[in-house]
Amino acid sequence: MDFNGVRMAVYKVKDILKDEAVGLEVTLRGWVYRHRIVGKKAFIVLRDSTNVVQCVIDGAFLPNAYSLAEKLGLEASIEVRGRVKKEPRAPTGYEIEVVELRISGASSDFPIKGGEGIDYLLDNRHLWLRSRHLTEVMKIKSTVLKAAREWLTNNGWWETTPPILTASACEGGATLFEVKYFDKKAYLSQSAQLYLEALIYSLEKVWSLTPSFRAELSRTRRHLTEYWHLELEAAWYTMDDMMEVSEELVSYIVKRVLEENTDQLQLLRRDTGILENSTKTPYPRIRYDEAIEMLQRKGFQIKWGDDFGADEERVLTEYFDKPFFITHFPKKVKSFYMKLDEENPEIALGFDLLAPEGYGEIIGGSQREDDYQKLLNRIIEEGYSVNEYKWYLDLRKYGSVPHSGFGLGIERLVMWIAGLEHIRDAIPFPRMLGRIYP
Ligand code: 4AD
Ligand code: MG
């Protein structure tokens, strides 16, 4: 940038918060995070994407900059030039003795002042995104996505791009969003799974990251109506093979976040003990039957055949100090495409991976039914249209293979890793029951 004709490198805040930077004259760009006038001095805490630093303007020496600073509002964008000083009393231990201040974009009466309620903050999400809390979470999410991609690339999985507009349901009609598609009906995808299944016949090990949509009719702290879905599917893989893949993937992601996001986890006051523990595999495995017994022992009125809700899952997580699997569910609580146990066809070869500390399900997966006739029977039994699934049935007609896959909810994973109270903070613009924020 150009300051009085002198070209200067623009620094990032994190790069000057160190002793080696003391005495350097630097230029910074950012936003006014905090702002106060004491005596004839203006104290501006400047925020950029990396951190915050206090900048001081002494009115006795810089009357023009001082009068500019007096007029500054919260969240105005500014450029400052000044010298780096060590200052233990400043919020991040250093400060800038400003020699020049420029306002790029003024800001007056920023609508978020602190202490507002959640509805107000959600209405002002476009501005609330600047908050420290959401910034740290978004950085963790970026690492989660990067780490997932790293692991998949390093382990021979092909990235693919399935559609979002679909003609049939994957996870049942109850949570389908219908859209008008010219003169026909279509749906927003709940899962890429059925399409990924078609892709394994050429690529064998595939994955995709897409938005998935669920018309969830209850407002909970772990349901979004639009979320990011990471899905894997592989030819020749059994349920056990796929569970190994999922624990390797999740433990790798946790390890990478612990390596790269120490600052973020600390700012979020995340206790990292269980995260450290979760970098170690294998994860414990229990069967649905055992889970039922464990719940009954804790006083739950639950019987074989019932599905688990958030309450049941939360109590089950109390038994573990890392993610754990529940397997072999009754077929009636799972989807039509799951392969059934040869010995007991009432049981589906499905698995869920639950995050500890009360978080619950982050992954749902299964071995898929690969027999044409059995799959056809399941489709009829569920009352679905055979015609709609003709293409999916075809996959079992021409060179069928045993295969398995799973879906991981990215915001569910981020919510657990970051230790969030509510899933809405794991996504910049949350879509939840009945309301679309900016
Ligand atoms: O368990 P689900 O419904 O499984 C499937 O969709 C499979 N077809 C996936 C597959 O095998 N390819 O969803 C998978 C995961 C859940 O474990 C959860 O993490 C997440 O998607 N998820 C949601 N996340 C946020 N909000 C919602 N409403 C979610 N519904 C599911
Ligand atoms: Mg599920």
Short mmCIF file of C-alpha atoms and ligand atoms in Angstrom, two decimals:
data_model
loop_
_atom_site.label_atom_id
_atom_site.label_comp_id
_atom_site.label_asym_id
_atom_site.label_seq_id
_atom_site.Cartn_x
_atom_site.Cartn_y
_atom_site.Cartn_z
CA MET A 1 0.00 0.00 0.00
CA ASP A 2 0.96 3.58 -0.44
CA PHE A 3 1.31 5.94 2.55
CA ASN A 4 2.46 9.45 1.62
CA GLY A 5 4.11 8.06 -1.47
CA VAL A 6 6.03 5.39 0.48
CA ARG A 7 5.12 1.81 -0.43
CA MET A 8 4.82 -0.34 2.67
CA ALA A 9 4.16 -3.99 3.27
CA VAL A 10 0.85 -4.63 4.97
CA TYR A 11 1.25 -6.92 7.96
CA LYS A 12 -1.26 -9.25 9.51
CA VAL A 13 -1.86 -8.73 13.23
CA LYS A 14 -0.67 -12.21 14.22
CA ASP A 15 2.72 -11.57 12.56
CA ILE A 16 3.51 -8.53 14.70
CA LEU A 17 2.48 -9.98 18.06
CA LYS A 18 6.02 -11.10 18.86
CA ASP A 19 9.19 -9.65 20.32
CA GLU A 20 11.01 -9.73 16.98
CA ALA A 21 8.49 -7.23 15.63
CA VAL A 22 9.12 -4.66 18.38
CA GLY A 23 10.43 -1.42 16.88
CA LEU A 24 9.22 -2.22 13.37
CA GLU A 25 7.15 0.34 11.56
CA VAL A 26 4.20 -1.51 10.12
CA THR A 27 0.97 -0.95 8.28
CA LEU A 28 -2.17 -2.80 9.37
CA ARG A 29 -5.64 -2.99 7.92
CA GLY A 30 -8.72 -4.01 9.80
CA TRP A 31 -11.86 -3.05 11.67
CA VAL A 32 -12.48 -1.19 14.90
CA TYR A 33 -13.15 -3.88 17.46
CA ARG A 34 -13.13 -1.60 20.49
CA HIS A 35 -12.57 2.05 20.91
CA ARG A 36 -12.12 4.51 23.79
CA ILE A 37 -10.71 7.92 24.52
CA VAL A 38 -8.70 8.47 27.69
CA GLY A 39 -7.34 11.95 28.33
CA LYS A 40 -5.91 13.10 25.02
CA LYS A 41 -5.27 9.57 23.79
CA ALA A 42 -7.35 7.36 21.53
CA PHE A 43 -7.15 3.60 22.07
CA ILE A 44 -8.39 1.59 19.12
CA VAL A 45 -8.39 -2.19 19.17
CA LEU A 46 -7.96 -3.19 15.54
CA ARG A 47 -9.22 -6.56 14.39
CA ASP A 48 -8.19 -8.41 11.25
CA SER A 49 -8.73 -12.02 10.21
CA THR A 50 -5.85 -13.15 12.40
CA ASN A 51 -6.20 -11.41 15.78
CA VAL A 52 -6.63 -8.03 17.50
CA VAL A 53 -4.09 -5.42 18.55
CA GLN A 54 -4.37 -2.14 20.42
CA CYS A 55 -3.40 1.01 18.49
CA VAL A 56 -2.73 4.24 20.36
CA ILE A 57 -3.01 7.74 18.97
CA ASP A 58 -1.57 10.52 21.06
CA GLY A 59 -3.56 13.71 20.48
CA ALA A 60 -0.69 15.89 21.65
CA PHE A 61 1.48 14.82 18.70
CA LEU A 62 -1.06 13.81 16.07
CA PRO A 63 -3.98 16.23 16.31
CA ASN A 64 -5.41 15.28 12.89
CA ALA A 65 -5.32 11.54 13.40
CA TYR A 66 -6.69 12.07 16.90
CA SER A 67 -9.70 14.01 15.69
CA LEU A 68 -10.35 11.29 13.07
CA ALA A 69 -10.09 8.67 15.80
CA GLU A 70 -12.55 10.56 17.99
CA LYS A 71 -15.19 10.17 15.28
CA LEU A 72 -14.57 6.46 14.69
CA GLY A 73 -17.46 4.08 15.22
CA LEU A 74 -17.32 0.40 16.09
CA GLU A 75 -16.57 -1.76 13.03
CA ALA A 76 -15.32 1.10 10.86
CA SER A 77 -12.61 -0.17 8.54
CA ILE A 78 -9.24 1.52 8.96
CA GLU A 79 -5.60 1.48 7.93
CA VAL A 80 -2.94 2.45 10.42
CA ARG A 81 0.79 2.95 10.22
CA GLY A 82 2.85 2.87 13.38
CA ARG A 83 5.58 1.33 15.46
CA VAL A 84 5.24 -1.96 17.35
CA LYS A 85 5.76 -1.76 21.12
CA LYS A 86 5.58 -4.35 23.85
CA GLU A 87 2.69 -3.49 26.18
CA PRO A 88 1.68 -6.10 28.76
CA ARG A 89 -1.47 -4.15 29.64
CA ALA A 90 -2.79 -4.28 26.06
CA PRO A 91 -5.28 -7.05 25.17
CA THR A 92 -2.75 -9.08 23.14
CA GLY A 93 0.47 -7.93 24.84
CA TYR A 94 1.68 -5.49 22.17
CA GLU A 95 0.51 -2.18 20.84
CA ILE A 96 0.96 0.11 17.86
CA GLU A 97 2.08 3.69 18.40
CA VAL A 98 0.22 5.18 15.51
CA VAL A 99 1.79 7.75 13.21
CA GLU A 100 -0.92 7.73 10.60
CA LEU A 101 -4.59 6.72 10.53
CA ARG A 102 -6.95 6.41 7.59
CA ILE A 103 -10.61 5.55 7.55
CA SER A 104 -11.58 3.31 4.67
CA GLY A 105 -15.27 2.76 5.44
CA ALA A 106 -16.99 4.71 8.19
CA SER A 107 -19.42 2.99 10.55
CA SER A 108 -21.81 4.62 12.93
CA ASP A 109 -24.14 3.00 15.40
CA PHE A 110 -23.15 -0.62 14.69
CA PRO A 111 -26.31 -2.60 15.51
CA ILE A 112 -24.57 -5.12 17.77
CA LYS A 113 -23.31 -3.59 20.98
CA GLY A 114 -23.19 -6.60 23.28
CA GLY A 115 -25.81 -8.29 25.43
CA GLU A 116 -28.40 -8.76 22.66
CA GLY A 117 -30.64 -11.83 22.59
CA ILE A 118 -30.28 -14.74 20.20
CA ASP A 119 -33.18 -13.80 17.90
CA TYR A 120 -31.78 -10.32 17.41
CA LEU A 121 -28.33 -11.75 16.71
CA LEU A 122 -29.75 -14.21 14.20
CA ASP A 123 -31.58 -11.40 12.41
CA ASN A 124 -28.24 -9.62 12.23
CA ARG A 125 -26.25 -12.73 11.37
CA HIS A 126 -24.51 -10.94 8.45
CA LEU A 127 -22.92 -8.64 11.03
CA TRP A 128 -22.69 -11.08 13.94
CA LEU A 129 -20.38 -13.21 11.77
CA ARG A 130 -17.64 -10.73 12.71
CA SER A 131 -17.76 -11.89 16.32
CA ARG A 132 -14.76 -13.60 17.84
CA HIS A 133 -16.77 -16.71 18.66
CA LEU A 134 -18.06 -17.33 15.14
CA THR A 135 -14.70 -16.44 13.61
CA GLU A 136 -12.92 -19.10 15.67
CA VAL A 137 -15.54 -21.71 14.80
CA MET A 138 -15.30 -20.91 11.08
CA LYS A 139 -11.55 -21.39 11.22
CA ILE A 140 -11.98 -24.77 12.88
CA LYS A 141 -14.52 -25.72 10.24
CA SER A 142 -12.09 -24.78 7.50
CA THR A 143 -9.49 -27.12 9.04
CA VAL A 144 -12.08 -29.89 9.33
CA LEU A 145 -12.86 -29.64 5.61
CA LYS A 146 -9.20 -29.39 4.64
CA ALA A 147 -8.29 -32.39 6.80
CA ALA A 148 -11.12 -34.50 5.39
CA ARG A 149 -10.00 -33.74 1.87
CA GLU A 150 -6.38 -34.51 2.79
CA TRP A 151 -7.26 -37.88 4.25
CA LEU A 152 -9.48 -38.87 1.36
CA THR A 153 -6.92 -37.82 -1.24
CA ASN A 154 -4.09 -39.62 0.58
CA ASN A 155 -6.11 -42.80 0.80
CA GLY A 156 -7.20 -43.16 -2.80
CA TRP A 157 -10.77 -41.85 -2.78
CA TRP A 158 -12.17 -40.05 -5.83
CA GLU A 159 -14.05 -36.80 -5.29
CA THR A 160 -17.30 -36.66 -7.27
CA THR A 161 -20.11 -34.15 -7.79
CA PRO A 162 -23.60 -35.64 -7.40
CA PRO A 163 -26.74 -33.53 -7.98
CA ILE A 164 -28.81 -31.58 -5.46
CA LEU A 165 -32.06 -31.67 -7.44
CA THR A 166 -33.36 -35.20 -7.24
CA ALA A 167 -36.33 -37.22 -8.42
CA SER A 168 -36.54 -39.63 -5.49
CA ALA A 169 -36.03 -39.81 -1.74
CA CYS A 170 -33.03 -41.39 -0.05
CA GLU A 171 -34.02 -41.02 3.60
CA GLY A 172 -37.82 -41.27 3.46
CA GLY A 173 -40.55 -38.82 2.56
CA ALA A 174 -41.05 -37.19 5.96
CA THR A 175 -38.12 -34.79 5.68
CA LEU A 176 -38.25 -34.10 1.93
CA PHE A 177 -38.31 -30.57 0.57
CA GLU A 178 -40.36 -30.44 -2.59
CA VAL A 179 -39.53 -27.99 -5.36
CA LYS A 180 -41.39 -27.10 -8.54
CA TYR A 181 -39.24 -28.31 -11.40
CA PHE A 182 -40.80 -26.85 -14.57
CA ASP A 183 -44.07 -28.75 -14.82
CA LYS A 184 -42.85 -31.56 -12.58
CA LYS A 185 -42.05 -32.18 -8.94
CA ALA A 186 -38.50 -32.61 -7.72
CA TYR A 187 -36.83 -32.70 -4.32
CA LEU A 188 -33.80 -31.19 -2.66
CA SER A 189 -31.30 -33.93 -1.95
CA GLN A 190 -31.25 -35.48 1.53
CA SER A 191 -28.18 -37.51 0.69
CA ALA A 192 -25.94 -38.15 -2.31
CA GLN A 193 -25.75 -41.83 -1.42
CA LEU A 194 -27.85 -43.31 -4.22
CA TYR A 195 -25.82 -41.42 -6.83
CA LEU A 196 -22.53 -42.32 -5.18
CA GLU A 197 -23.61 -45.94 -5.38
CA ALA A 198 -23.89 -45.59 -9.16
CA LEU A 199 -20.38 -44.11 -9.29
CA ILE A 200 -18.60 -46.97 -7.49
CA TYR A 201 -19.00 -49.25 -10.52
CA SER A 202 -16.39 -47.17 -12.32
CA LEU A 203 -14.40 -45.45 -9.55
CA GLU A 204 -14.78 -47.99 -6.70
CA LYS A 205 -14.02 -45.54 -3.84
CA VAL A 206 -15.87 -42.23 -4.12
CA TRP A 207 -16.84 -39.30 -1.93
CA SER A 208 -18.68 -36.02 -2.20
CA LEU A 209 -19.31 -32.93 -0.13
CA THR A 210 -22.69 -31.39 -0.84
CA PRO A 211 -25.43 -29.53 0.93
CA SER A 212 -28.16 -31.89 2.15
CA PHE A 213 -31.65 -30.79 3.02
CA ARG A 214 -34.00 -32.07 5.67
CA ALA A 215 -37.41 -30.62 6.36
CA GLU A 216 -36.93 -31.23 10.07
CA LEU A 217 -40.16 -30.44 11.85
CA SER A 218 -38.65 -30.01 15.27
CA ARG A 219 -36.37 -27.29 16.48
CA THR A 220 -33.43 -28.92 18.25
CA ARG A 221 -29.88 -27.93 19.03
CA ARG A 222 -28.53 -30.39 16.48
CA HIS A 223 -30.83 -30.12 13.48
CA LEU A 224 -30.44 -27.82 10.51
CA THR A 225 -32.66 -27.90 7.45
CA GLU A 226 -29.61 -27.33 5.22
CA TYR A 227 -26.27 -28.86 6.21
CA TRP A 228 -22.99 -29.94 4.61
CA HIS A 229 -22.83 -33.64 4.08
CA LEU A 230 -19.62 -35.57 3.51
CA GLU A 231 -20.42 -38.96 2.05
CA LEU A 232 -18.28 -41.94 1.13
CA GLU A 233 -19.16 -45.07 -0.80
CA ALA A 234 -16.95 -48.01 -1.76
CA ALA A 235 -17.25 -51.19 -3.79
CA TRP A 236 -16.23 -54.45 -2.09
CA TYR A 237 -16.41 -52.89 1.41
CA THR A 238 -18.35 -54.58 4.20
CA MET A 239 -19.92 -52.72 7.10
CA ASP A 240 -16.84 -53.45 9.23
CA ASP A 241 -14.50 -52.11 6.53
CA MET A 242 -16.54 -48.93 6.36
CA MET A 243 -16.53 -48.47 10.13
CA GLU A 244 -12.74 -48.62 10.02
CA VAL A 245 -12.71 -45.96 7.32
CA SER A 246 -14.95 -43.71 9.36
CA GLU A 247 -12.87 -43.95 12.54
CA GLU A 248 -9.64 -43.33 10.61
CA LEU A 249 -11.17 -40.29 8.94
CA VAL A 250 -12.66 -38.79 12.11
CA SER A 251 -9.54 -39.38 14.22
CA TYR A 252 -7.39 -37.78 11.51
CA ILE A 253 -9.64 -34.71 11.37
CA VAL A 254 -9.53 -34.30 15.15
CA LYS A 255 -5.74 -34.65 15.13
CA ARG A 256 -5.39 -31.97 12.45
CA VAL A 257 -7.63 -29.54 14.34
CA LEU A 258 -5.61 -30.09 17.51
CA GLU A 259 -2.45 -29.31 15.53
CA GLU A 260 -3.71 -26.30 13.62
CA ASN A 261 -6.31 -24.68 15.82
CA THR A 262 -4.74 -24.49 19.26
CA ASP A 263 -5.52 -20.77 19.46
CA GLN A 264 -9.12 -21.24 18.38
CA LEU A 265 -9.77 -24.09 20.81
CA GLN A 266 -8.26 -22.03 23.59
CA LEU A 267 -10.32 -18.94 22.78
CA LEU A 268 -13.43 -21.14 22.78
CA ARG A 269 -12.27 -22.54 26.14
CA ARG A 270 -12.54 -26.04 24.73
CA ASP A 271 -11.36 -28.76 27.08
CA THR A 272 -9.19 -30.84 24.72
CA GLY A 273 -8.75 -33.99 26.85
CA ILE A 274 -11.44 -35.97 25.08
CA LEU A 275 -10.31 -34.64 21.71
CA GLU A 276 -6.77 -35.91 22.37
CA ASN A 277 -8.26 -39.25 23.31
CA SER A 278 -10.31 -39.28 20.11
CA THR A 279 -7.20 -39.23 17.93
CA LYS A 280 -6.64 -42.84 18.98
CA THR A 281 -8.41 -45.70 17.22
CA PRO A 282 -10.14 -48.10 17.30
CA TYR A 283 -13.32 -46.57 18.66
CA PRO A 284 -15.51 -48.78 20.87
CA ARG A 285 -18.30 -50.74 19.20
CA ILE A 286 -21.59 -51.78 20.78
CA ARG A 287 -24.62 -53.43 19.24
CA TYR A 288 -28.08 -51.92 19.33
CA ASP A 289 -29.18 -54.67 21.75
CA GLU A 290 -26.46 -53.68 24.23
CA ALA A 291 -27.39 -50.01 23.90
CA ILE A 292 -30.99 -50.88 24.78
CA GLU A 293 -29.79 -52.69 27.91
CA MET A 294 -27.55 -49.81 28.89
CA LEU A 295 -30.48 -47.42 28.59
CA GLN A 296 -32.80 -49.66 30.55
CA ARG A 297 -30.19 -49.82 33.31
CA LYS A 298 -30.27 -46.02 33.40
CA GLY A 299 -34.02 -46.12 33.90
CA PHE A 300 -35.24 -45.50 30.33
CA GLN A 301 -38.63 -46.97 29.37
CA ILE A 302 -37.33 -48.27 26.07
CA LYS A 303 -37.82 -51.60 24.33
CA TRP A 304 -36.29 -53.46 21.41
CA GLY A 305 -37.43 -51.83 18.17
CA ASP A 306 -37.50 -48.25 19.43
CA ASP A 307 -35.28 -45.64 17.80
CA PHE A 308 -32.89 -43.45 19.77
CA GLY A 309 -33.50 -39.73 20.11
CA ALA A 310 -31.20 -37.05 21.42
CA ASP A 311 -31.92 -37.97 25.06
CA GLU A 312 -31.09 -41.64 24.61
CA GLU A 313 -27.93 -40.80 22.69
CA ARG A 314 -26.79 -38.31 25.31
CA VAL A 315 -27.07 -40.89 28.06
CA LEU A 316 -25.22 -43.51 26.00
CA THR A 317 -22.33 -41.08 25.48
CA GLU A 318 -21.80 -41.05 29.26
CA TYR A 319 -20.34 -44.54 28.97
CA PHE A 320 -17.51 -43.46 26.63
CA ASP A 321 -14.62 -41.02 26.48
CA LYS A 322 -14.22 -41.01 22.69
CA PRO A 323 -16.54 -41.51 19.71
CA PHE A 324 -18.19 -44.94 19.60
CA PHE A 325 -20.25 -47.07 17.22
CA ILE A 326 -23.71 -48.52 17.58
CA THR A 327 -24.38 -51.30 15.08
CA HIS A 328 -27.02 -53.85 14.01
CA PHE A 329 -30.22 -51.82 14.36
CA PRO A 330 -33.73 -53.18 13.85
CA LYS A 331 -34.48 -52.76 10.16
CA LYS A 332 -37.64 -50.78 10.86
CA VAL A 333 -35.73 -47.82 12.35
CA LYS A 334 -33.35 -47.68 9.36
CA SER A 335 -33.63 -47.01 5.62
CA PHE A 336 -34.78 -49.40 2.91
CA TYR A 337 -31.37 -49.70 1.21
CA MET A 338 -29.55 -51.32 4.13
CA LYS A 339 -28.42 -54.91 3.80
CA LEU A 340 -30.10 -57.22 6.29
CA ASP A 341 -28.27 -59.65 8.53
CA GLU A 342 -28.24 -63.10 6.88
CA GLU A 343 -28.94 -64.83 10.20
CA ASN A 344 -31.61 -62.42 11.40
CA PRO A 345 -33.33 -60.45 8.64
CA GLU A 346 -35.00 -58.22 11.23
CA ILE A 347 -31.59 -56.60 11.73
CA ALA A 348 -29.96 -54.13 9.35
CA LEU A 349 -26.20 -53.93 8.85
CA GLY A 350 -26.21 -50.27 9.74
CA PHE A 351 -23.99 -48.26 12.03
CA ASP A 352 -24.00 -44.87 13.69
CA LEU A 353 -20.94 -43.13 15.06
CA LEU A 354 -21.74 -41.05 18.14
CA ALA A 355 -19.58 -38.24 19.47
CA PRO A 356 -18.94 -38.24 23.24
CA GLU A 357 -19.77 -35.50 25.77
CA GLY A 358 -23.47 -35.69 25.04
CA TYR A 359 -23.20 -34.80 21.34
CA GLY A 360 -24.48 -38.03 19.79
CA GLU A 361 -24.75 -39.06 16.14
CA ILE A 362 -22.26 -37.56 13.73
CA ILE A 363 -22.18 -40.38 11.15
CA GLY A 364 -24.79 -42.75 9.77
CA GLY A 365 -23.73 -45.58 7.49
CA SER A 366 -24.35 -49.14 6.39
CA GLN A 367 -23.63 -51.99 4.09
CA ARG A 368 -26.07 -51.72 1.17
CA GLU A 369 -28.45 -54.37 -0.10
CA ASP A 370 -26.77 -55.67 -3.28
CA ASP A 371 -29.30 -58.35 -4.20
CA TYR A 372 -31.85 -57.27 -6.81
CA GLN A 373 -34.79 -59.27 -5.51
CA LYS A 374 -34.22 -58.42 -1.84
CA LEU A 375 -33.93 -54.73 -2.60
CA LEU A 376 -37.05 -54.84 -4.76
CA ASN A 377 -38.93 -56.50 -1.89
CA ARG A 378 -37.79 -53.80 0.54
CA ILE A 379 -38.91 -51.03 -1.81
CA ILE A 380 -42.34 -52.63 -2.17
CA GLU A 381 -42.54 -53.31 1.58
CA GLU A 382 -41.87 -49.62 2.33
CA GLY A 383 -44.56 -48.63 -0.16
CA TYR A 384 -42.18 -46.74 -2.46
CA SER A 385 -42.64 -46.46 -6.20
CA VAL A 386 -40.69 -49.20 -7.98
CA ASN A 387 -40.60 -47.06 -11.08
CA GLU A 388 -38.85 -44.20 -9.27
CA TYR A 389 -36.12 -46.56 -8.09
CA LYS A 390 -35.75 -48.49 -11.35
CA TRP A 391 -32.36 -46.94 -12.05
CA TYR A 392 -31.19 -47.73 -8.51
CA LEU A 393 -32.36 -51.33 -8.88
CA ASP A 394 -30.48 -51.56 -12.19
CA LEU A 395 -27.24 -51.22 -10.26
CA ARG A 396 -28.00 -54.66 -8.80
CA LYS A 397 -28.70 -56.11 -12.24
CA TYR A 398 -25.41 -55.45 -13.98
CA GLY A 399 -22.40 -56.63 -12.03
CA SER A 400 -23.64 -56.07 -8.48
CA VAL A 401 -20.98 -55.95 -5.75
CA PRO A 402 -21.05 -55.87 -1.99
CA HIS A 403 -20.64 -52.23 -1.02
CA SER A 404 -20.93 -49.86 1.91
CA GLY A 405 -20.88 -46.19 2.71
CA PHE A 406 -21.67 -43.50 5.21
CA GLY A 407 -22.58 -39.86 5.61
CA LEU A 408 -20.98 -37.44 8.05
CA GLY A 409 -22.72 -34.22 9.06
CA ILE A 410 -19.99 -31.58 8.93
CA GLU A 411 -21.77 -29.20 11.31
CA ARG A 412 -22.40 -32.03 13.78
CA LEU A 413 -18.68 -32.80 13.76
CA VAL A 414 -17.69 -29.14 14.09
CA MET A 415 -20.22 -28.68 16.90
CA TRP A 416 -18.57 -31.46 18.89
CA ILE A 417 -14.95 -30.54 18.12
CA ALA A 418 -15.52 -26.88 18.96
CA GLY A 419 -17.68 -27.77 21.98
CA LEU A 420 -20.68 -25.70 20.81
CA GLU A 421 -24.01 -25.46 22.58
CA HIS A 422 -25.98 -25.28 19.34
CA ILE A 423 -25.42 -26.43 15.77
CA ARG A 424 -26.39 -23.01 14.37
CA ASP A 425 -22.96 -21.68 15.28
CA ALA A 426 -21.29 -24.32 13.11
CA ILE A 427 -22.63 -22.71 9.91
CA PRO A 428 -22.49 -19.05 8.83
CA PHE A 429 -26.12 -18.71 7.76
CA PRO A 430 -28.15 -21.35 9.62
CA ARG A 431 -31.37 -22.63 8.11
CA MET A 432 -33.71 -24.03 10.72
CA LEU A 433 -37.39 -24.75 11.14
CA GLY A 434 -39.64 -22.05 9.83
CA ARG A 435 -37.11 -19.33 9.32
CA ILE A 436 -34.46 -18.29 6.83
CA TYR A 437 -32.02 -15.75 8.19
CA PRO A 438 -30.26 -13.26 5.92
O1 4AD B 1 -28.03 -40.71 9.18
P1 4AD B 1 -28.34 -40.01 7.91
O2 4AD B 1 -29.75 -39.62 7.65
O3 4AD B 1 -27.78 -40.96 6.75
C1 4AD B 1 -27.85 -40.71 5.43
O4 4AD B 1 -28.31 -39.72 4.91
C2 4AD B 1 -27.15 -41.73 4.57
N1 4AD B 1 -27.82 -41.77 3.27
C3 4AD B 1 -25.72 -41.33 4.47
C4 4AD B 1 -24.88 -42.28 3.66
O5 4AD B 1 -24.81 -43.44 4.05
N2 4AD B 1 -24.28 -41.83 2.59
O6 4AD B 1 -27.45 -38.68 7.81
C5 4AD B 1 -26.06 -38.78 7.87
C6 4AD B 1 -25.52 -37.73 8.81
C7 4AD B 1 -25.99 -37.86 10.25
O7 4AD B 1 -25.23 -38.81 10.95
C8 4AD B 1 -25.78 -36.46 10.77
O8 4AD B 1 -24.42 -36.24 11.12
C9 4AD B 1 -26.09 -35.61 9.57
O9 4AD B 1 -25.96 -36.44 8.42
N3 4AD B 1 -27.44 -35.06 9.62
C10 4AD B 1 -27.74 -33.80 9.96
N4 4AD B 1 -26.96 -32.76 10.33
C11 4AD B 1 -27.57 -31.59 10.62
N5 4AD B 1 -28.89 -31.39 10.56
C12 4AD B 1 -29.72 -32.40 10.19
N6 4AD B 1 -31.04 -32.19 10.10
C13 4AD B 1 -29.14 -33.67 9.87
N7 4AD B 1 -29.65 -34.86 9.48
C14 4AD B 1 -28.59 -35.68 9.33
MG MG B 2 -28.88 -41.28 10.96
#
